[in-house]
Short mmCIF file of C-alpha atoms in Angstrom, two decimals:
data_model
loop_
_atom_site.label_atom_id
_atom_site.label_comp_id
_atom_site.label_asym_id
_atom_site.label_seq_id
_atom_site.Cartn_x
_atom_site.Cartn_y
_atom_site.Cartn_z
CA UNK C 5 146.12 126.03 47.81
CA UNK C 6 145.29 124.47 44.60
CA UNK C 7 147.81 124.51 41.77
CA UNK C 8 147.38 127.40 39.75
CA UNK C 9 149.26 126.73 36.71
CA UNK C 10 148.76 124.23 34.15
CA UNK C 11 146.00 123.92 31.63
CA UNK C 12 144.07 121.79 33.47
CA UNK C 13 144.38 122.62 37.40
CA UNK C 14 140.61 123.56 37.76
CA UNK C 15 139.17 120.71 35.97
CA UNK C 16 140.77 118.07 37.97
CA UNK C 17 139.19 119.10 40.83
CA UNK C 18 135.57 119.94 39.36
CA UNK C 19 135.52 116.81 36.81
CA UNK C 20 134.22 113.99 38.98
CA UNK C 21 134.17 109.95 37.36
CA UNK C 22 131.31 108.99 35.32
CA UNK C 23 130.67 111.97 33.05
CA UNK C 24 132.59 112.87 29.52
CA UNK C 25 132.28 116.08 27.63
CA UNK C 26 129.28 118.06 27.72
CA UNK C 27 127.90 116.37 30.65
CA UNK C 28 131.33 117.78 32.74
CA UNK C 29 130.36 121.54 31.93
CA UNK C 30 129.60 123.50 35.37
CA UNK C 31 126.24 125.06 35.43
CA UNK C 32 127.01 126.90 38.79
CA UNK C 33 129.25 128.27 41.46
CA UNK C 34 128.65 128.78 45.61
CA UNK C 35 131.19 129.58 47.82
CA UNK C 36 130.66 129.13 51.74
CA UNK C 37 132.18 127.66 54.65
CA UNK C 38 135.37 127.28 53.37
CA UNK C 39 133.23 124.69 50.85
CA UNK C 40 132.78 125.41 46.96
CA UNK C 41 129.78 124.34 45.56
CA UNK C 42 129.43 123.35 41.19
CA UNK C 43 126.33 122.07 39.92
CA UNK C 44 126.22 120.20 37.24
CA UNK C 45 122.91 120.56 34.76
CA UNK C 46 123.30 117.61 32.59
CA UNK C 47 124.26 114.84 35.25
CA UNK C 48 121.77 116.00 37.72
CA UNK C 49 124.41 116.07 40.53
CA UNK C 50 125.67 119.00 42.94
CA UNK C 51 129.63 118.73 44.33
CA UNK C 52 131.27 119.81 47.32
CA UNK C 53 134.65 120.43 47.56
CA UNK C 54 137.17 121.41 49.88
CA UNK C 55 137.71 124.83 48.61
CA UNK C 56 140.99 125.10 50.07
CA UNK C 57 142.89 121.45 49.26
CA UNK C 58 140.51 121.15 46.51
CA UNK C 59 139.22 117.88 47.11
CA UNK C 60 135.96 116.32 46.38
CA UNK C 61 133.64 115.80 49.63
CA UNK C 62 130.55 115.13 48.82
CA UNK C 63 127.97 114.71 45.60
CA UNK C 64 124.16 115.21 45.26
CA UNK C 65 121.63 114.29 43.29
CA UNK C 66 119.78 117.36 41.76
CA UNK C 67 117.52 117.64 39.28
CA UNK C 68 118.66 119.46 36.60
CA UNK C 69 120.73 122.29 39.12
CA UNK C 70 121.83 125.45 37.47
CA UNK C 71 122.70 128.70 39.27
CA UNK C 72 123.38 128.84 42.80
CA UNK C 73 124.38 131.01 45.88
CA UNK C 74 125.11 130.38 49.35
CA UNK C 75 123.32 131.60 52.32
CA UNK C 76 124.54 132.50 55.86
CA UNK C 77 122.62 129.46 57.33
CA UNK C 78 124.98 127.02 55.67
CA UNK C 79 122.65 126.02 53.07
CA UNK C 80 123.17 127.45 49.54
CA UNK C 81 119.94 127.98 46.98
CA UNK C 82 119.81 125.97 43.51
CA UNK C 83 117.67 126.88 40.70
CA UNK C 84 116.45 122.91 40.37
CA UNK C 85 114.47 122.04 37.00
CA UNK C 86 112.99 125.67 37.08
CA UNK C 87 112.19 125.95 40.44
CA UNK C 88 114.15 127.60 43.38
CA UNK C 89 115.26 124.55 46.14
CA UNK C 90 117.69 125.38 49.44
CA UNK C 91 120.16 122.15 50.18
CA UNK C 92 121.52 121.90 53.44
CA UNK C 93 123.95 118.91 54.44
CA UNK C 94 122.86 116.92 51.37
CA UNK C 95 118.78 117.62 52.06
#
């Protein structure tokens, strides 16, 4: 389980190297199949985490990603640059 105490316990899981300040604001979250997905609009980035351990698994470049929703087929829907796109296994 993720640490539930400490002022920055969630921040350590979500901030990905290479960004700072406002670039690290999460613009969307979704969860499915033991994974947590976070989008970072100002970085054009979507990250996938192991939902149980909090480890970063993968990142994908997505133009201006915002809100997200998980689908039963394992893909996630993302509002990207004012369009709805589906992302599955990074594609």
